[in-house]
Tab-separated table of C-alpha atoms in Angstrom:
chain	number	residue	atom	x	y	z
A	1	MET	CA	-15.635	23.613	28.517
A	2	ARG	CA	-16.531	22.234	25.079
A	3	ARG	CA	-18.616	19.515	26.720
A	4	VAL	CA	-20.700	22.262	28.325
A	5	LEU	CA	-20.872	24.668	25.389
A	6	ARG	CA	-21.946	22.149	22.769
A	7	PRO	CA	-25.120	20.964	24.575
A	8	ALA	CA	-25.893	24.551	25.545
A	9	GLY	CA	-25.527	25.715	21.961
A	10	LEU	CA	-27.705	22.848	20.757
A	11	ALA	CA	-30.380	23.724	23.319
A	12	VAL	CA	-30.393	27.357	22.189
A	13	ALA	CA	-30.669	26.314	18.542
A	14	VAL	CA	-33.578	23.960	19.283
A	15	GLY	CA	-35.284	26.692	21.293
A	16	LEU	CA	-34.966	29.166	18.438
A	17	LEU	CA	-36.342	26.642	15.958
A	18	THR	CA	-39.361	25.797	18.111
A	19	THR	CA	-40.353	29.471	18.377
A	20	GLY	CA	-41.512	29.225	14.784
A	21	CYS	CA	-43.818	26.288	15.491
A	22	THR	CA	-46.603	28.191	17.244
A	23	GLU	CA	-49.965	27.643	15.574
A	24	GLY	CA	-52.630	30.352	15.622
A	25	GLY	CA	-50.391	33.100	16.979
A	26	VAL	CA	-51.912	36.578	16.818
A	27	PHE	CA	-48.712	38.272	15.616
A	28	ASP	CA	-48.199	36.636	12.234
A	29	THR	CA	-45.954	38.511	9.814
A	30	LEU	CA	-46.322	35.771	7.188
A	31	ASN	CA	-50.109	36.006	6.927
A	32	PRO	CA	-50.882	39.313	5.160
A	33	LYS	CA	-54.509	40.469	5.399
A	34	GLY	CA	-54.280	43.725	3.447
A	35	GLU	CA	-52.683	45.459	0.459
A	36	ASN	CA	-49.799	47.013	2.377
A	37	ALA	CA	-48.869	43.792	4.157
A	38	ARG	CA	-48.964	41.944	0.824
A	39	ILE	CA	-46.468	44.363	-0.705
A	40	ILE	CA	-44.065	43.615	2.137
A	41	ASP	CA	-44.783	39.883	2.005
A	42	ASP	CA	-44.174	39.639	-1.758
A	43	LEU	CA	-40.884	41.515	-1.480
A	44	THR	CA	-39.801	39.463	1.531
A	45	ASN	CA	-40.608	36.194	-0.232
A	46	PHE	CA	-38.575	37.145	-3.312
A	47	ILE	CA	-35.554	38.319	-1.324
A	48	GLY	CA	-35.815	35.310	0.987
A	49	ILE	CA	-35.900	32.828	-1.895
A	50	ALA	CA	-33.018	34.620	-3.618
A	51	ALA	CA	-31.005	34.536	-0.398
A	52	VAL	CA	-31.630	30.801	-0.010
A	53	VAL	CA	-30.500	30.156	-3.591
A	54	VAL	CA	-27.343	32.233	-3.087
A	55	GLY	CA	-26.685	30.456	0.201
A	56	ILE	CA	-27.031	27.039	-1.412
A	57	VAL	CA	-24.716	27.959	-4.301
A	58	ILE	CA	-22.066	29.327	-1.949
A	59	THR	CA	-22.362	26.317	0.366
A	60	VAL	CA	-21.949	23.908	-2.552
A	61	LEU	CA	-18.939	25.798	-3.928
A	62	VAL	CA	-17.243	26.054	-0.541
A	63	THR	CA	-17.901	22.372	0.166
A	64	TYR	CA	-16.488	21.423	-3.238
A	65	VAL	CA	-13.355	23.511	-2.700
A	66	VAL	CA	-12.816	22.122	0.803
A	67	ILE	CA	-13.075	18.530	-0.416
A	68	ARG	CA	-11.367	18.938	-3.789
A	69	TYR	CA	-8.404	20.902	-2.537
A	70	ARG	CA	-8.028	19.562	0.978
A	71	THR	CA	-4.489	19.287	2.271
A	72	THR	CA	-2.786	15.917	2.174
A	73	ASP	CA	0.528	14.753	3.548
A	74	GLU	CA	2.073	15.308	0.120
A	75	THR	CA	0.775	18.860	-0.255
A	76	TYR	CA	1.022	19.994	3.355
A	77	ASP	CA	4.015	22.279	2.740
A	78	ALA	CA	3.128	23.196	-0.847
A	79	LEU	CA	2.015	26.696	-1.725
A	80	PRO	CA	-1.507	26.667	-3.265
A	81	GLU	CA	-1.995	28.029	-6.761
A	82	GLN	CA	-2.352	31.808	-6.563
A	83	VAL	CA	-5.226	33.613	-8.288
A	84	HIS	CA	-4.185	37.194	-7.618
A	85	GLY	CA	-4.735	39.224	-10.762
A	86	HIS	CA	-7.241	36.719	-12.184
A	87	THR	CA	-9.406	39.169	-14.118
A	88	VAL	CA	-12.325	36.823	-14.817
A	89	ALA	CA	-12.611	35.702	-11.193
A	90	GLU	CA	-12.390	39.249	-9.818
A	91	LEU	CA	-14.985	40.580	-12.274
A	92	THR	CA	-17.310	37.671	-11.502
A	93	TRP	CA	-17.333	38.105	-7.717
A	94	THR	CA	-17.796	41.851	-8.156
A	95	ILE	CA	-20.395	42.020	-10.932
A	96	VAL	CA	-22.667	39.162	-9.817
A	97	PRO	CA	-23.307	40.587	-6.297
A	98	ALA	CA	-23.714	44.068	-7.811
A	99	ILE	CA	-26.395	42.768	-10.170
A	100	GLY	CA	-28.138	41.122	-7.243
A	101	LEU	CA	-28.139	44.374	-5.263
A	102	ILE	CA	-29.466	46.287	-8.275
A	103	VAL	CA	-32.340	43.811	-8.677
A	104	VAL	CA	-33.247	44.071	-4.988
A	105	THR	CA	-33.081	47.874	-5.166
A	106	VAL	CA	-35.260	48.052	-8.286
A	107	LEU	CA	-37.901	45.890	-6.614
A	108	SER	CA	-37.662	47.604	-3.208
A	109	LEU	CA	-37.929	51.267	-4.219
A	110	PRO	CA	-41.465	51.079	-5.702
A	111	ALA	CA	-42.613	49.179	-2.607
A	112	ILE	CA	-41.101	51.796	-0.287
A	113	PHE	CA	-42.689	54.697	-2.167
A	114	GLU	CA	-46.066	52.944	-2.346
A	115	LEU	CA	-46.081	52.210	1.384
A	116	ASP	CA	-45.179	55.830	2.198
A	117	SER	CA	-47.726	57.419	-0.157
A	118	GLN	CA	-51.040	58.678	1.225
A	119	ASP	CA	-54.215	59.864	-0.487
A	120	LYS	CA	-55.351	63.133	1.084
A	121	ASP	CA	-59.002	62.094	0.655
A	122	ASP	CA	-58.648	59.036	2.899
A	123	ILE	CA	-59.504	59.082	6.598
A	124	THR	CA	-56.615	60.323	8.730
A	125	VAL	CA	-55.886	59.015	12.224
A	126	LEU	CA	-53.321	60.565	14.558
A	127	VAL	CA	-51.642	57.720	16.459
A	128	GLU	CA	-49.978	58.792	19.710
A	129	GLY	CA	-47.795	56.411	21.658
A	130	GLN	CA	-47.528	56.971	25.378
A	131	GLN	CA	-46.165	54.899	28.244
A	132	TRP	CA	-47.872	52.420	27.974
A	133	TRP	CA	-50.939	52.702	25.711
A	134	TRP	CA	-52.020	54.059	22.322
A	135	GLN	CA	-54.360	56.970	21.589
A	136	PHE	CA	-56.181	57.341	18.259
A	137	SER	CA	-57.636	60.677	17.105
A	138	TYR	CA	-59.783	60.638	13.943
A	139	ASP	CA	-59.955	63.455	11.410
A	140	LEU	CA	-62.866	62.046	9.424
A	141	ASP	CA	-63.187	64.850	6.860
A	142	ASN	CA	-59.543	66.014	6.805
A	143	ASP	CA	-60.363	69.494	8.094
A	144	GLY	CA	-57.700	69.405	10.812
A	145	GLU	CA	-60.248	68.757	13.573
A	146	TYR	CA	-60.441	65.462	15.442
A	147	GLU	CA	-64.026	64.275	15.745
A	148	ILE	CA	-63.216	61.064	17.640
A	149	VAL	CA	-60.595	60.374	20.314
A	150	THR	CA	-60.245	56.833	21.601
A	151	SER	CA	-57.612	54.320	22.695
A	152	GLY	CA	-56.809	50.631	22.643
A	153	ASP	CA	-58.772	49.808	19.484
A	154	ILE	CA	-58.094	51.523	16.160
A	155	VAL	CA	-61.312	51.005	14.193
A	156	PHE	CA	-61.544	51.589	10.436
A	157	PRO	CA	-63.575	50.506	7.387
A	158	ALA	CA	-62.482	47.301	5.669
A	159	GLY	CA	-61.466	47.613	2.030
A	160	GLN	CA	-60.292	51.216	2.402
A	161	GLN	CA	-56.882	52.732	3.002
A	162	VAL	CA	-56.591	54.697	6.243
A	163	ASN	CA	-53.816	57.251	6.685
A	164	LEU	CA	-51.936	57.169	9.972
A	165	GLN	CA	-49.740	59.939	11.343
A	166	ILE	CA	-47.649	58.359	14.067
A	167	THR	CA	-45.987	60.235	16.908
A	168	SER	CA	-45.155	59.899	20.600
A	169	ASN	CA	-45.857	61.961	23.686
A	170	ASP	CA	-42.833	60.759	25.658
A	171	VAL	CA	-40.230	58.229	24.445
A	172	ILE	CA	-39.744	56.376	21.169
A	173	HIS	CA	-42.367	53.690	20.574
A	174	SER	CA	-43.083	51.645	17.449
A	175	PHE	CA	-46.551	50.989	16.015
A	176	TRP	CA	-46.904	47.484	14.576
A	177	VAL	CA	-49.881	45.509	13.275
A	178	PRO	CA	-48.028	42.729	11.425
A	179	GLU	CA	-50.954	41.362	9.405
A	180	LEU	CA	-51.691	44.825	7.956
A	181	ASN	CA	-48.318	46.588	7.533
A	182	GLY	CA	-44.763	46.838	8.796
A	183	LYS	CA	-43.784	48.684	11.934
A	184	LYS	CA	-43.243	52.430	12.144
A	185	ASP	CA	-41.412	54.254	14.931
A	186	ALA	CA	-43.360	56.784	16.980
A	187	VAL	CA	-40.891	59.594	17.691
A	188	PRO	CA	-41.610	62.629	19.899
A	189	GLY	CA	-41.934	65.774	17.792
A	190	LEU	CA	-42.276	63.909	14.477
A	191	HIS	CA	-45.300	62.710	12.515
A	192	THR	CA	-44.383	59.694	10.390
A	193	PRO	CA	-46.834	58.280	7.808
A	194	LEU	CA	-48.202	54.757	7.661
A	195	LYS	CA	-51.264	53.188	6.033
A	196	LEU	CA	-53.654	50.489	7.192
A	197	HIS	CA	-55.768	48.389	4.869
A	198	ALA	CA	-57.693	45.190	5.553
A	199	ASP	CA	-59.213	43.099	2.776
A	200	GLU	CA	-62.072	41.873	4.957
A	201	PRO	CA	-63.636	42.776	8.315
A	202	GLY	CA	-61.663	41.331	11.193
A	203	VAL	CA	-59.677	41.976	14.362
A	204	PHE	CA	-55.893	42.232	14.024
A	205	TRP	CA	-53.507	42.419	16.956
A	206	GLY	CA	-50.792	45.014	17.322
A	207	GLN	CA	-47.948	45.716	19.705
A	208	CYS	CA	-45.371	48.350	20.522
A	209	ALA	CA	-42.232	47.029	18.814
A	210	GLU	CA	-39.633	49.369	20.348
A	211	PHE	CA	-38.508	48.941	23.960
A	212	CYS	CA	-40.032	51.858	25.840
A	213	GLY	CA	-39.656	51.129	29.532
A	214	LEU	CA	-41.312	49.138	32.284
A	215	SER	CA	-44.436	47.887	30.496
A	216	HIS	CA	-43.216	47.766	26.912
A	217	ALA	CA	-44.420	44.167	26.547
A	218	GLU	CA	-47.874	45.222	27.771
A	219	MET	CA	-48.415	48.087	25.320
A	220	ARG	CA	-50.826	46.429	22.939
A	221	LEU	CA	-53.620	47.378	20.560
A	222	ARG	CA	-56.209	45.888	18.254
A	223	ALA	CA	-57.006	47.025	14.739
A	224	VAL	CA	-60.702	46.424	14.076
A	225	ALA	CA	-61.855	46.478	10.440
A	226	LEU	CA	-65.636	46.842	10.001
A	227	ASP	CA	-67.934	46.641	7.011
A	228	ASP	CA	-69.461	49.909	5.789
A	229	THR	CA	-72.679	49.559	7.806
A	230	ASP	CA	-70.914	48.807	11.091
A	231	TRP	CA	-68.361	51.547	10.403
A	232	GLU	CA	-71.082	54.178	10.006
A	233	ARG	CA	-72.744	52.954	13.194
A	234	TRP	CA	-69.433	53.070	15.073
A	235	VAL	CA	-68.756	56.645	13.916
A	236	SER	CA	-72.258	57.687	14.960
A	237	GLU	CA	-71.791	56.243	18.444
A	238	GLN	CA	-68.290	57.639	18.897
A	239	THR	CA	-69.301	61.184	17.921
A	240	THR	CA	-72.062	61.221	20.540
A	241	ALA	CA	-71.084	63.122	23.683
A	242	GLY	CA	-71.252	61.548	27.107
A	243	VAL	CA	-74.350	61.906	29.258
A	244	ILE	CA	-74.520	63.089	32.866
A	245	PRO	CA	-76.290	60.437	34.990
A	246	ASP	CA	-79.902	61.237	35.810
A	247	GLY	CA	-79.589	60.046	39.411
A	248	GLN	CA	-81.949	57.085	39.101
A	249	ASP	CA	-79.141	54.606	39.775
A	250	VAL	CA	-77.671	55.630	43.120
A	251	ALA	CA	-74.398	53.705	42.681
A	252	VAL	CA	-73.823	55.198	39.223
A	253	GLN	CA	-74.553	58.690	40.546
A	254	ARG	CA	-72.098	58.248	43.418
A	255	GLY	CA	-69.534	56.839	40.990
A	256	TYR	CA	-70.008	59.820	38.693
A	257	GLU	CA	-69.310	62.193	41.584
A	258	ALA	CA	-66.299	60.184	42.812
A	259	PHE	CA	-64.929	60.050	39.270
A	260	GLY	CA	-65.211	63.816	39.037
A	261	GLN	CA	-63.334	64.220	42.297
A	262	PHE	CA	-60.543	61.684	41.827
A	263	CYS	CA	-60.259	60.890	38.103
A	264	SER	CA	-61.307	63.846	35.953
A	265	SER	CA	-58.031	65.735	36.319
A	266	CYS	CA	-56.480	63.123	34.018
A	267	HIS	CA	-59.376	61.456	32.180
A	268	VAL	CA	-61.846	63.167	29.844
A	269	VAL	CA	-65.505	62.301	29.297
A	270	ASP	CA	-66.661	64.511	26.431
A	271	GLY	CA	-69.782	66.517	27.184
A	272	VAL	CA	-69.607	65.742	30.894
A	273	TYR	CA	-66.444	66.877	32.631
A	274	ASP	CA	-65.685	69.612	30.139
A	275	SER	CA	-68.938	71.269	31.264
A	276	ALA	CA	-69.862	69.989	34.701
A	277	TYR	CA	-66.449	70.734	36.198
A	278	GLU	CA	-65.559	74.089	34.681
A	279	ASN	CA	-64.062	75.324	37.948
A	280	GLU	CA	-61.767	72.349	38.395
A	281	PRO	CA	-58.027	72.545	37.537
A	282	PRO	CA	-57.279	72.190	33.809
A	283	LEU	CA	-56.843	68.717	32.433
A	284	LEU	CA	-53.284	67.463	32.188
A	285	SER	CA	-52.880	66.838	28.471
A	286	GLY	CA	-51.803	63.408	27.357
A	287	ILE	CA	-51.735	61.727	30.745
A	288	ALA	CA	-54.667	59.318	30.495
A	289	PRO	CA	-57.104	57.872	27.939
A	290	ASN	CA	-60.334	59.589	26.939
A	291	LEU	CA	-63.091	57.482	28.525
A	292	THR	CA	-66.166	58.909	26.773
A	293	HIS	CA	-66.930	55.574	25.083
A	294	LEU	CA	-64.908	53.223	27.263
A	295	MET	CA	-67.431	50.394	26.971
A	296	GLY	CA	-67.169	50.523	23.188
A	297	ARG	CA	-63.655	49.064	23.379
A	298	THR	CA	-62.519	45.480	23.665
A	299	SER	CA	-59.844	45.980	26.313
A	300	PHE	CA	-58.283	48.440	28.741
A	301	ALA	CA	-54.984	49.150	30.516
A	302	GLY	CA	-52.981	49.190	27.300
A	303	GLY	CA	-54.795	46.188	25.868
A	304	ILE	CA	-53.837	43.662	28.550
A	305	PHE	CA	-57.266	43.165	30.167
A	306	GLU	CA	-60.494	42.270	28.376
A	307	LEU	CA	-63.384	44.654	29.003
A	308	TYR	CA	-65.932	41.883	28.602
A	309	ASN	CA	-66.212	38.323	29.839
A	310	ASP	CA	-66.918	35.454	27.461
A	311	ASP	CA	-70.642	35.691	28.247
A	312	GLY	CA	-70.760	39.359	27.204
A	313	THR	CA	-70.936	40.839	30.699
A	314	VAL	CA	-68.584	43.619	31.782
A	315	ASN	CA	-65.347	42.324	33.296
A	316	GLU	CA	-65.985	44.109	36.581
A	317	ALA	CA	-63.429	42.044	38.502
A	318	ASP	CA	-60.402	43.209	36.505
A	319	LEU	CA	-61.829	46.703	36.086
A	320	LEU	CA	-62.298	47.047	39.843
A	321	ALA	CA	-58.815	45.681	40.552
A	322	TRP	CA	-57.367	48.152	38.046
A	323	VAL	CA	-59.140	51.175	39.531
A	324	ARG	CA	-58.104	50.112	43.028
A	325	ASP	CA	-54.398	49.525	42.343
A	326	ALA	CA	-53.261	49.937	38.740
A	327	PRO	CA	-49.517	49.771	39.588
A	328	GLY	CA	-50.192	46.417	41.238
A	329	ARG	CA	-51.648	45.066	37.996
A	330	LYS	CA	-49.145	46.499	35.534
A	331	ALA	CA	-45.644	47.925	35.910
A	332	LEU	CA	-46.155	51.707	36.093
A	333	ALA	CA	-44.363	54.782	37.439
A	334	PRO	CA	-47.180	57.187	38.400
A	335	ASP	CA	-44.836	59.529	40.275
A	336	ASN	CA	-43.303	60.357	36.880
A	337	GLN	CA	-46.741	60.604	35.237
A	338	GLN	CA	-46.102	57.209	33.658
A	339	GLY	CA	-49.339	55.411	34.335
A	340	MET	CA	-52.208	55.517	36.777
A	341	THR	CA	-51.781	56.001	40.501
A	342	SER	CA	-53.068	53.605	43.160
A	343	PHE	CA	-56.318	54.446	44.951
A	344	ALA	CA	-56.166	51.506	47.351
A	345	GLU	CA	-55.493	53.799	50.324
A	346	GLN	CA	-57.619	56.745	49.168
A	347	LEU	CA	-60.956	55.177	48.265
A	348	SER	CA	-63.227	52.776	50.110
A	349	ASN	CA	-64.468	49.562	48.534
A	350	GLU	CA	-67.868	51.185	48.076
A	351	GLN	CA	-66.361	54.177	46.267
A	352	LEU	CA	-64.332	51.904	44.012
A	353	SER	CA	-67.395	49.816	43.156
A	354	ASP	CA	-69.378	52.983	42.462
A	355	ILE	CA	-66.715	54.237	40.038
A	356	VAL	CA	-66.804	50.901	38.202
A	357	ALA	CA	-70.600	51.159	38.040
A	358	TYR	CA	-70.256	54.602	36.456
A	359	LEU	CA	-67.546	53.469	34.033
A	360	SER	CA	-69.847	50.664	32.901
A	361	THR	CA	-72.310	53.274	31.602
A	362	LEU	CA	-69.794	55.018	29.336
A	363	GLY	CA	-70.761	54.017	25.820
A	364	GLU	CA	-72.311	51.035	24.089
A	365	ALA	CA	-70.811	47.565	23.691
A	366	PRO	CA	-68.070	47.301	21.044
A	367	ILE	CA	-69.045	46.767	17.424
A	368	LEU	CA	-67.081	43.790	16.156
A	369	PRO	CA	-67.041	42.023	12.769
C-alpha cells in the first residue's frame, strides 16, 4: 500500500505546485490593479511573510529538539525532564501568539472597514447573480432609479470608486474580480456592499466563486474600466432606447417579428417590446438578460462565448448555435427557469438566422480601452 500511496501523494503535490506556474492567467489575485485590491494585497503580503517567519522558527526549534533530545539506547526507558509548571515557558507560548493575533487584528480591522465603506455620491450598481449570468443595473445619480440595465460586462470609469450592491435572484453566488477586489457572496434577499476601482482603463475578468449548480464554472463576467471620454460615450449609448426596424432589411424585419413571438416573454428590448407588444403576457422578471444593447457587450451566454470575431465581425456562428439550442451549448435547466430553452424543434433555420440578424442590430460595438 505504501508503495502506491507515496508516488500518488508525490504526483498530487507536484500537480498542486504546477498550478501556480501559469503565466498570463486572467484570474490573478497577486496582481492588484486598483485601490481595493491593493489593500487586500498589502495585508495578505504582511500576514504571509509573518506566517513564513513563524513557520521557519517553529521548524527550526522542532528540528533542534528532535535531534538534540532524540532517544538513544541509554535513554530509551528514561523519563524525560518534565516542564509542567514552568512559568516562563507557559507565559512565552501564550503571550507571543497573543501578540501576533493582536497585530494581525490591528492591521486587519482598518482594511475591513475601508473595503466596506461607500461614498453615497459615487455611482451605484446593483449586481444580481442568477443561474448562470450576471445582471448590472446602474443608478447613475443615486435617485433610486436604474437608468441602465445590462449583463456580462460591468463598465465603469477608471480612477473612480464604484459602489456595488450585490444580491441574487435564486441561489447563493459570489461576485469576484480578483484584480480589483476580493469576492463577495450574492445572497437572495440581501444586498451586500462591495467597491470596484481600477487605476487605469482596462478589462478585468471575473467569475462566480461560489458553487451554484450546473454551469457554475461558466458564470463569468468582465469588468471594463474606461477613461472619462469613453465612459460618457458608453453612458450615452446605453441610455438610448432600442429602435423598431424600419423594414428596409427584410431578414432583420422577420427576425424582429420572430423575436417578438418567441423571445420577448423573457427578454426585454427597451423602447421596443415594452411598447410594440403591450397586449402580450407580462414579462417574467429576472429570467433572461436585457438585450437592448446586446452588441455593445464583449460576450454572451454568461461570458463563455465572444460576441465578436478577431476581425471585428459579429460571431454569428456561436450566436446562431446558441439561439438554436442553448442547452446543447451550456448546461442549463430551462424547465426550472434556469437558462434558455431550445428552439431547435420550434424554429426553422431561416427563422433562426433572421433572429440573429435582428440581434446584430441591437446596439453599437463595445467601447473598450
